[in-house]
Amino acid sequence: MSLNAHRCPNDHLTYPGHELCPDCGEEQTDTIDLSDETATVVTWTTNTATPPGVRQPNSLAIVEFEVSEAPSASESRTESDGDDSVRAIGQLTEDADVEIGDEVRPVYAEELRDPDAGIREKASQEWDGYRFEPV
Amino acid sequence: MDRVAIVGASMTAFGERDAWLRELLAQAGRECLADADAAPTDVEHLYVSNMASGEFEGQTGVPNALAHDLGAMPAYTQRVDQTSASGGAGVYAAWQSVASGASDLTLLVGGEKMTHRTTTEATDVIASLTHPVEYKHGVTLPSFAGLTARRYLHEYDAPRESLAKVAVKNHKNGLDNPHAQFRKAVDLETVMESPIVADPLRLYDFCPITDGSAALLLCPESLADEYAPDDNYTVVSGVAGATDTHVVHERDDPTVMGGAVESSEEAYEMADREPEDVDVAELHDMFTILEFLQSEAVGFFDQGEGWKAVEEGVTDRDGELPINTSGGLKSKGHPLGASGVAQIYELHQQLLGEAGDRQVDCEVGLACNVGGFGNCVTTTIVEEP
Ligand SMILES: [Zn+2]
């Protein structure tokens, strides 16, 4: 299992990936696995009124990964153009106590919510993924 | 070019209604036609703004049903779904139908029936607009509000109380709106001590789930006198829509509502207006934080300053720029597809001087209707003729 950021030839990064890069419209040709990296908390919330099949309360965070890995793709890109960080959203691990700026790491979970309980068709998407745990 | 006039407007009571969607739409549609003394058979285009009638009550094809129930055949019908911004998108579609010359009389009816579901079920229906990587984590629209509010308070050093003051203000305005779901004043303490829903936001930072419908009748200004004699109509002088990212965390600055920036710039240009020209505004306060984000994005206040305007009373009904004189989604309620239409209903009443106890002095009004968490936004400017 991996937590993949997607990269276009101009080194724009997104999580999740898209059909075409939202910044420049070129194809995203490369992935970077973030599952062994740490990230910084941009913001967080604890939701106490959660939809069917979702744990209650549900703490969530938007986190930012610095991407240090040397760009592997195009050599023609200008220095200032590419991204050196990418954001992701995810649940926080049980009883995690975080503040903005804290460091967290991804922890794999097989099932983030009950796929049979909500309105979304079970077969239409994945239900596993990464929670974030304070380092 | 012939401008587009609003010659009729109506809204049903918002709240917990026994009626189902078809009846709600028919009620608003009928009252709107009556407001303009127009015959159903004169309607050439009929638009229905609605997010999720199939998901909420297993009824699809509502525009055709409404045409039949009102006797508006053979009017062309179309459903407009842009999630919470379906109403604003319907205003844009109705404006296009008249401005293009395709229709000389367009009826727009927005509506939603939600309260037969529990709040968490309704929240799940709305959350179905999210990306799979958001949905699988149980992300809901209220959680986006909590995430963004925390970031906003952190970045701009705004007090938590400033958000609560949006709720206090809009509930106070709603007291004088006979159509509002909650006609009940709340004080700062009540908001600040209400249960946490999405930390740091509490129960009173959120709008309720609601049943209701609202309608507008539009025609070319050259024909307005037929339906609304003595200049008793308003004009849609600017209208535009824009999208932002589907995945909310991919935005460069989470405190900037890009779709509101883009759509308002375009609407101002079309109307040849500036933010300073606006006398009264209806903003999409599905969550208190959204009133700050939009008041900044449409150019009323600088980025990070919207909270100060609320603190200083600038946006009160007797302030320099009254915002949400109707009570907003906060107190009026938020029947998804109806809300953007009901925003224009309020501006129409205000501009005609028919807003009763809510009346403010105004010549130009602006409405901002937000779908998703700013994923798709429309801005409409309405004026006296
Ligand atoms: Zn790119």
PDB file of N, CA, C and O in Angstrom, chain B residues 6-14 17 19 22-40 43 66 69-70 107-110 178-179 212-217 227 345 348-349 354:
ATOM      1  N   ILE B   6     -36.700  40.865 -13.423  1.00  0.00           N
ATOM      2  CA  ILE B   6     -37.431  39.946 -12.533  1.00  0.00           C
ATOM      3  C   ILE B   6     -38.783  40.587 -12.257  1.00  0.00           C
ATOM      4  O   ILE B   6     -38.862  41.658 -11.659  1.00  0.00           O
ATOM      5  N   VAL B   7     -39.850  39.944 -12.726  1.00  0.00           N
ATOM      6  CA  VAL B   7     -41.182  40.545 -12.627  1.00  0.00           C
ATOM      7  C   VAL B   7     -42.089  39.841 -11.612  1.00  0.00           C
ATOM      8  O   VAL B   7     -43.201  40.298 -11.340  1.00  0.00           O
ATOM      9  N   GLY B   8     -41.590  38.742 -11.068  1.00  0.00           N
ATOM     10  CA  GLY B   8     -42.376  38.050 -10.051  1.00  0.00           C
ATOM     11  C   GLY B   8     -41.449  37.278  -9.131  1.00  0.00           C
ATOM     12  O   GLY B   8     -40.370  36.838  -9.555  1.00  0.00           O
ATOM     13  N   ALA B   9     -41.848  37.112  -7.868  1.00  0.00           N
ATOM     14  CA  ALA B   9     -41.015  36.367  -6.920  1.00  0.00           C
ATOM     15  C   ALA B   9     -41.891  35.800  -5.814  1.00  0.00           C
ATOM     16  O   ALA B   9     -42.924  36.391  -5.471  1.00  0.00           O
ATOM     17  N   SER B  10     -41.480  34.668  -5.292  1.00  0.00           N
ATOM     18  CA  SER B  10     -42.239  34.072  -4.181  1.00  0.00           C
ATOM     19  C   SER B  10     -41.332  33.134  -3.401  1.00  0.00           C
ATOM     20  O   SER B  10     -40.292  32.698  -3.908  1.00  0.00           O
ATOM     21  N   MET B  11     -41.700  32.852  -2.177  1.00  0.00           N
ATOM     22  CA  MET B  11     -41.081  31.735  -1.459  1.00  0.00           C
ATOM     23  C   MET B  11     -42.088  31.137  -0.499  1.00  0.00           C
ATOM     24  O   MET B  11     -42.970  31.822   0.007  1.00  0.00           O
ATOM     25  N   THR B  12     -41.973  29.835  -0.288  1.00  0.00           N
ATOM     26  CA  THR B  12     -42.838  29.160   0.672  1.00  0.00           C
ATOM     27  C   THR B  12     -42.246  29.362   2.061  1.00  0.00           C
ATOM     28  O   THR B  12     -41.118  29.833   2.208  1.00  0.00           O
ATOM     29  N   ALA B  13     -42.976  28.993   3.079  1.00  0.00           N
ATOM     30  CA  ALA B  13     -42.395  28.906   4.410  1.00  0.00           C
ATOM     31  C   ALA B  13     -41.251  27.901   4.352  1.00  0.00           C
ATOM     32  O   ALA B  13     -41.375  26.849   3.720  1.00  0.00           O
ATOM     33  N   PHE B  14     -40.118  28.242   4.966  1.00  0.00           N
ATOM     34  CA  PHE B  14     -38.995  27.311   5.094  1.00  0.00           C
ATOM     35  C   PHE B  14     -39.081  26.633   6.460  1.00  0.00           C
ATOM     36  O   PHE B  14     -39.462  27.266   7.439  1.00  0.00           O
ATOM     37  N   ARG B  17     -41.624  20.795   6.665  1.00  0.00           N
ATOM     38  CA  ARG B  17     -42.904  20.844   5.954  1.00  0.00           C
ATOM     39  C   ARG B  17     -43.431  19.431   5.709  1.00  0.00           C
ATOM     40  O   ARG B  17     -42.665  18.506   5.466  1.00  0.00           O
ATOM     41  N   ALA B  19     -45.334  18.757   3.168  1.00  0.00           N
ATOM     42  CA  ALA B  19     -45.370  18.618   1.717  1.00  0.00           C
ATOM     43  C   ALA B  19     -44.089  17.978   1.188  1.00  0.00           C
ATOM     44  O   ALA B  19     -43.021  18.155   1.759  1.00  0.00           O
ATOM     45  N   ARG B  22     -42.634  17.902  -4.963  1.00  0.00           N
ATOM     46  CA  ARG B  22     -43.521  18.338  -6.038  1.00  0.00           C
ATOM     47  C   ARG B  22     -44.495  19.406  -5.561  1.00  0.00           C
ATOM     48  O   ARG B  22     -44.739  20.396  -6.239  1.00  0.00           O
ATOM     49  N   GLU B  23     -45.041  19.186  -4.365  1.00  0.00           N
ATOM     50  CA  GLU B  23     -46.002  20.157  -3.827  1.00  0.00           C
ATOM     51  C   GLU B  23     -45.335  21.475  -3.453  1.00  0.00           C
ATOM     52  O   GLU B  23     -45.914  22.551  -3.640  1.00  0.00           O
ATOM     53  N   LEU B  24     -44.126  21.385  -2.908  1.00  0.00           N
ATOM     54  CA  LEU B  24     -43.404  22.611  -2.534  1.00  0.00           C
ATOM     55  C   LEU B  24     -43.112  23.457  -3.766  1.00  0.00           C
ATOM     56  O   LEU B  24     -43.316  24.672  -3.774  1.00  0.00           O
ATOM     57  N   LEU B  25     -42.614  22.793  -4.823  1.00  0.00           N
ATOM     58  CA  LEU B  25     -42.301  23.508  -6.063  1.00  0.00           C
ATOM     59  C   LEU B  25     -43.563  24.127  -6.658  1.00  0.00           C
ATOM     60  O   LEU B  25     -43.562  25.280  -7.118  1.00  0.00           O
ATOM     61  N   ALA B  26     -44.650  23.365  -6.634  1.00  0.00           N
ATOM     62  CA  ALA B  26     -45.900  23.849  -7.222  1.00  0.00           C
ATOM     63  C   ALA B  26     -46.437  25.051  -6.458  1.00  0.00           C
ATOM     64  O   ALA B  26     -46.941  26.010  -7.052  1.00  0.00           O
ATOM     65  N   GLN B  27     -46.285  25.012  -5.133  1.00  0.00           N
ATOM     66  CA  GLN B  27     -46.761  26.130  -4.310  1.00  0.00           C
ATOM     67  C   GLN B  27     -46.001  27.417  -4.645  1.00  0.00           C
ATOM     68  O   GLN B  27     -46.597  28.464  -4.901  1.00  0.00           O
ATOM     69  N   ALA B  28     -44.662  27.318  -4.673  1.00  0.00           N
ATOM     70  CA  ALA B  28     -43.857  28.509  -4.979  1.00  0.00           C
ATOM     71  C   ALA B  28     -44.095  28.967  -6.413  1.00  0.00           C
ATOM     72  O   ALA B  28     -44.217  30.170  -6.676  1.00  0.00           O
ATOM     73  N   GLY B  29     -44.174  28.023  -7.343  1.00  0.00           N
ATOM     74  CA  GLY B  29     -44.375  28.369  -8.748  1.00  0.00           C
ATOM     75  C   GLY B  29     -45.694  29.087  -8.971  1.00  0.00           C
ATOM     76  O   GLY B  29     -45.767  30.116  -9.657  1.00  0.00           O
ATOM     77  N   ARG B  30     -46.738  28.566  -8.355  1.00  0.00           N
ATOM     78  CA  ARG B  30     -48.069  29.166  -8.502  1.00  0.00           C
ATOM     79  C   ARG B  30     -48.104  30.581  -7.923  1.00  0.00           C
ATOM     80  O   ARG B  30     -48.633  31.517  -8.534  1.00  0.00           O
ATOM     81  N   GLU B  31     -47.502  30.751  -6.725  1.00  0.00           N
ATOM     82  CA  GLU B  31     -47.506  32.068  -6.086  1.00  0.00           C
ATOM     83  C   GLU B  31     -46.676  33.072  -6.880  1.00  0.00           C
ATOM     84  O   GLU B  31     -46.990  34.265  -6.933  1.00  0.00           O
ATOM     85  N   CYS B  32     -45.619  32.591  -7.524  1.00  0.00           N
ATOM     86  CA  CYS B  32     -44.761  33.479  -8.318  1.00  0.00           C
ATOM     87  C   CYS B  32     -45.511  33.971  -9.555  1.00  0.00           C
ATOM     88  O   CYS B  32     -45.467  35.166  -9.892  1.00  0.00           O
ATOM     89  N   LEU B  33     -46.205  33.065 -10.231  1.00  0.00           N
ATOM     90  CA  LEU B  33     -47.004  33.455 -11.399  1.00  0.00           C
ATOM     91  C   LEU B  33     -48.092  34.453 -10.984  1.00  0.00           C
ATOM     92  O   LEU B  33     -48.337  35.455 -11.670  1.00  0.00           O
ATOM     93  N   ALA B  34     -48.701  34.209  -9.823  1.00  0.00           N
ATOM     94  CA  ALA B  34     -49.752  35.103  -9.333  1.00  0.00           C
ATOM     95  C   ALA B  34     -49.186  36.486  -9.013  1.00  0.00           C
ATOM     96  O   ALA B  34     -49.833  37.510  -9.252  1.00  0.00           O
ATOM     97  N   ASP B  35     -47.951  36.500  -8.489  1.00  0.00           N
ATOM     98  CA  ASP B  35     -47.306  37.775  -8.144  1.00  0.00           C
ATOM     99  C   ASP B  35     -47.172  38.666  -9.379  1.00  0.00           C
ATOM    100  O   ASP B  35     -47.228  39.894  -9.281  1.00  0.00           O
ATOM    101  N   ALA B  36     -46.994  38.038 -10.551  1.00  0.00           N
ATOM    102  CA  ALA B  36     -46.815  38.798 -11.795  1.00  0.00           C
ATOM    103  C   ALA B  36     -48.102  38.793 -12.638  1.00  0.00           C
ATOM    104  O   ALA B  36     -48.097  39.317 -13.750  1.00  0.00           O
ATOM    105  N   ASP B  37     -49.135  38.203 -12.104  1.00  0.00           N
ATOM    106  CA  ASP B  37     -50.391  38.099 -12.856  1.00  0.00           C
ATOM    107  C   ASP B  37     -50.159  37.455 -14.227  1.00  0.00           C
ATOM    108  O   ASP B  37     -50.712  37.884 -15.240  1.00  0.00           O
ATOM    109  N   ALA B  38     -49.314  36.426 -14.249  1.00  0.00           N
ATOM    110  CA  ALA B  38     -48.959  35.762 -15.507  1.00  0.00           C
ATOM    111  C   ALA B  38     -49.673  34.420 -15.621  1.00  0.00           C
ATOM    112  O   ALA B  38     -49.906  33.731 -14.619  1.00  0.00           O
ATOM    113  N   ALA B  39     -50.040  34.059 -16.836  1.00  0.00           N
ATOM    114  CA  ALA B  39     -50.688  32.766 -17.058  1.00  0.00           C
ATOM    115  C   ALA B  39     -49.636  31.678 -17.217  1.00  0.00           C
ATOM    116  O   ALA B  39     -48.618  31.900 -17.858  1.00  0.00           O
ATOM    117  N   PRO B  40     -49.878  30.486 -16.631  1.00  0.00           N
ATOM    118  CA  PRO B  40     -48.910  29.391 -16.746  1.00  0.00           C
ATOM    119  C   PRO B  40     -48.584  29.070 -18.206  1.00  0.00           C
ATOM    120  O   PRO B  40     -47.461  28.705 -18.529  1.00  0.00           O
ATOM    121  N   VAL B  43     -45.549  30.726 -19.924  1.00  0.00           N
ATOM    122  CA  VAL B  43     -44.170  30.360 -19.578  1.00  0.00           C
ATOM    123  C   VAL B  43     -43.548  29.588 -20.740  1.00  0.00           C
ATOM    124  O   VAL B  43     -44.104  28.592 -21.200  1.00  0.00           O
ATOM    125  N   LEU B  66     -43.539  19.429 -12.590  1.00  0.00           N
ATOM    126  CA  LEU B  66     -43.983  20.776 -12.232  1.00  0.00           C
ATOM    127  C   LEU B  66     -44.725  21.431 -13.394  1.00  0.00           C
ATOM    128  O   LEU B  66     -45.750  22.098 -13.188  1.00  0.00           O
ATOM    129  N   ASP B  69     -48.125  19.991 -13.300  1.00  0.00           N
ATOM    130  CA  ASP B  69     -48.916  20.425 -12.145  1.00  0.00           C
ATOM    131  C   ASP B  69     -49.337  21.884 -12.238  1.00  0.00           C
ATOM    132  O   ASP B  69     -50.358  22.277 -11.666  1.00  0.00           O
ATOM    133  N   LEU B  70     -48.545  22.710 -12.941  1.00  0.00           N
ATOM    134  CA  LEU B  70     -48.897  24.133 -13.080  1.00  0.00           C
ATOM    135  C   LEU B  70     -49.664  24.414 -14.365  1.00  0.00           C
ATOM    136  O   LEU B  70     -50.131  25.531 -14.579  1.00  0.00           O
ATOM    137  N   LEU B 107     -39.762  30.827 -15.946  1.00  0.00           N
ATOM    138  CA  LEU B 107     -40.060  30.603 -14.528  1.00  0.00           C
ATOM    139  C   LEU B 107     -38.960  29.734 -13.941  1.00  0.00           C
ATOM    140  O   LEU B 107     -38.636  28.674 -14.487  1.00  0.00           O
ATOM    141  N   LEU B 108     -38.363  30.211 -12.854  1.00  0.00           N
ATOM    142  CA  LEU B 108     -37.339  29.444 -12.139  1.00  0.00           C
ATOM    143  C   LEU B 108     -37.890  29.079 -10.772  1.00  0.00           C
ATOM    144  O   LEU B 108     -38.327  29.958 -10.017  1.00  0.00           O
ATOM    145  N   VAL B 109     -37.886  27.786 -10.458  1.00  0.00           N
ATOM    146  CA  VAL B 109     -38.346  27.342  -9.140  1.00  0.00           C
ATOM    147  C   VAL B 109     -37.260  26.476  -8.510  1.00  0.00           C
ATOM    148  O   VAL B 109     -36.811  25.497  -9.112  1.00  0.00           O
ATOM    149  N   GLY B 110     -36.803  26.875  -7.331  1.00  0.00           N
ATOM    150  CA  GLY B 110     -35.804  26.078  -6.610  1.00  0.00           C
ATOM    151  C   GLY B 110     -36.450  25.405  -5.429  1.00  0.00           C
ATOM    152  O   GLY B 110     -37.343  25.990  -4.800  1.00  0.00           O
ATOM    153  N   PRO B 178     -40.986  36.340   8.041  1.00  0.00           N
ATOM    154  CA  PRO B 178     -42.087  35.388   8.287  1.00  0.00           C
ATOM    155  C   PRO B 178     -41.863  34.019   7.644  1.00  0.00           C
ATOM    156  O   PRO B 178     -42.520  33.052   8.032  1.00  0.00           O
ATOM    157  N   HIS B 179     -40.930  33.927   6.669  1.00  0.00           N
ATOM    158  CA  HIS B 179     -40.682  32.653   6.008  1.00  0.00           C
ATOM    159  C   HIS B 179     -39.570  31.832   6.670  1.00  0.00           C
ATOM    160  O   HIS B 179     -39.300  30.711   6.259  1.00  0.00           O
ATOM    161  N   GLY B 212     -38.324  23.457   1.601  1.00  0.00           N
ATOM    162  CA  GLY B 212     -38.854  24.738   1.134  1.00  0.00           C
ATOM    163  C   GLY B 212     -38.587  24.974  -0.331  1.00  0.00           C
ATOM    164  O   GLY B 212     -37.866  24.207  -0.980  1.00  0.00           O
ATOM    165  N   SER B 213     -39.208  26.016  -0.832  1.00  0.00           N
ATOM    166  CA  SER B 213     -39.092  26.334  -2.248  1.00  0.00           C
ATOM    167  C   SER B 213     -39.192  27.843  -2.449  1.00  0.00           C
ATOM    168  O   SER B 213     -39.781  28.543  -1.614  1.00  0.00           O
ATOM    169  N   ALA B 214     -38.606  28.329  -3.531  1.00  0.00           N
ATOM    170  CA  ALA B 214     -38.663  29.752  -3.880  1.00  0.00           C
ATOM    171  C   ALA B 214     -38.684  29.862  -5.391  1.00  0.00           C
ATOM    172  O   ALA B 214     -38.207  28.952  -6.086  1.00  0.00           O
ATOM    173  N   ALA B 215     -39.247  30.950  -5.910  1.00  0.00           N
ATOM    174  CA  ALA B 215     -39.382  31.069  -7.360  1.00  0.00           C
ATOM    175  C   ALA B 215     -39.213  32.505  -7.839  1.00  0.00           C
ATOM    176  O   ALA B 215     -39.439  33.460  -7.077  1.00  0.00           O
ATOM    177  N   LEU B 216     -38.782  32.632  -9.095  1.00  0.00           N
ATOM    178  CA  LEU B 216     -38.619  33.931  -9.756  1.00  0.00           C
ATOM    179  C   LEU B 216     -39.187  33.832 -11.157  1.00  0.00           C
ATOM    180  O   LEU B 216     -39.098  32.782 -11.798  1.00  0.00           O
ATOM    181  N   LEU B 217     -39.739  34.944 -11.645  1.00  0.00           N
ATOM    182  CA  LEU B 217     -40.227  34.997 -13.023  1.00  0.00           C
ATOM    183  C   LEU B 217     -39.447  36.073 -13.763  1.00  0.00           C
ATOM    184  O   LEU B 217     -39.370  37.216 -13.300  1.00  0.00           O
ATOM    185  N   TYR B 227     -46.126  42.663 -16.940  1.00  0.00           N
ATOM    186  CA  TYR B 227     -46.280  41.843 -15.730  1.00  0.00           C
ATOM    187  C   TYR B 227     -46.102  42.648 -14.439  1.00  0.00           C
ATOM    188  O   TYR B 227     -46.612  42.265 -13.393  1.00  0.00           O
ATOM    189  N   TYR B 345     -34.896  36.406  -4.031  1.00  0.00           N
ATOM    190  CA  TYR B 345     -36.218  36.832  -3.540  1.00  0.00           C
ATOM    191  C   TYR B 345     -36.048  37.950  -2.509  1.00  0.00           C
ATOM    192  O   TYR B 345     -36.722  38.976  -2.564  1.00  0.00           O
ATOM    193  N   HIS B 348     -34.863  41.174  -4.194  1.00  0.00           N
ATOM    194  CA  HIS B 348     -35.992  41.707  -4.961  1.00  0.00           C
ATOM    195  C   HIS B 348     -36.945  42.468  -4.034  1.00  0.00           C
ATOM    196  O   HIS B 348     -37.329  43.614  -4.314  1.00  0.00           O
ATOM    197  N   GLN B 349     -37.288  41.872  -2.909  1.00  0.00           N
ATOM    198  CA  GLN B 349     -38.177  42.529  -1.941  1.00  0.00           C
ATOM    199  C   GLN B 349     -37.534  43.816  -1.413  1.00  0.00           C
ATOM    200  O   GLN B 349     -38.198  44.841  -1.292  1.00  0.00           O
ATOM    201  N   GLU B 354     -40.308  46.350  -0.330  1.00  0.00           N
ATOM    202  CA  GLU B 354     -41.389  45.524   0.211  1.00  0.00           C
ATOM    203  C   GLU B 354     -40.911  44.530   1.270  1.00  0.00           C
ATOM    204  O   GLU B 354     -41.503  43.472   1.455  1.00  0.00           O
TER     205      GLU B 354
END
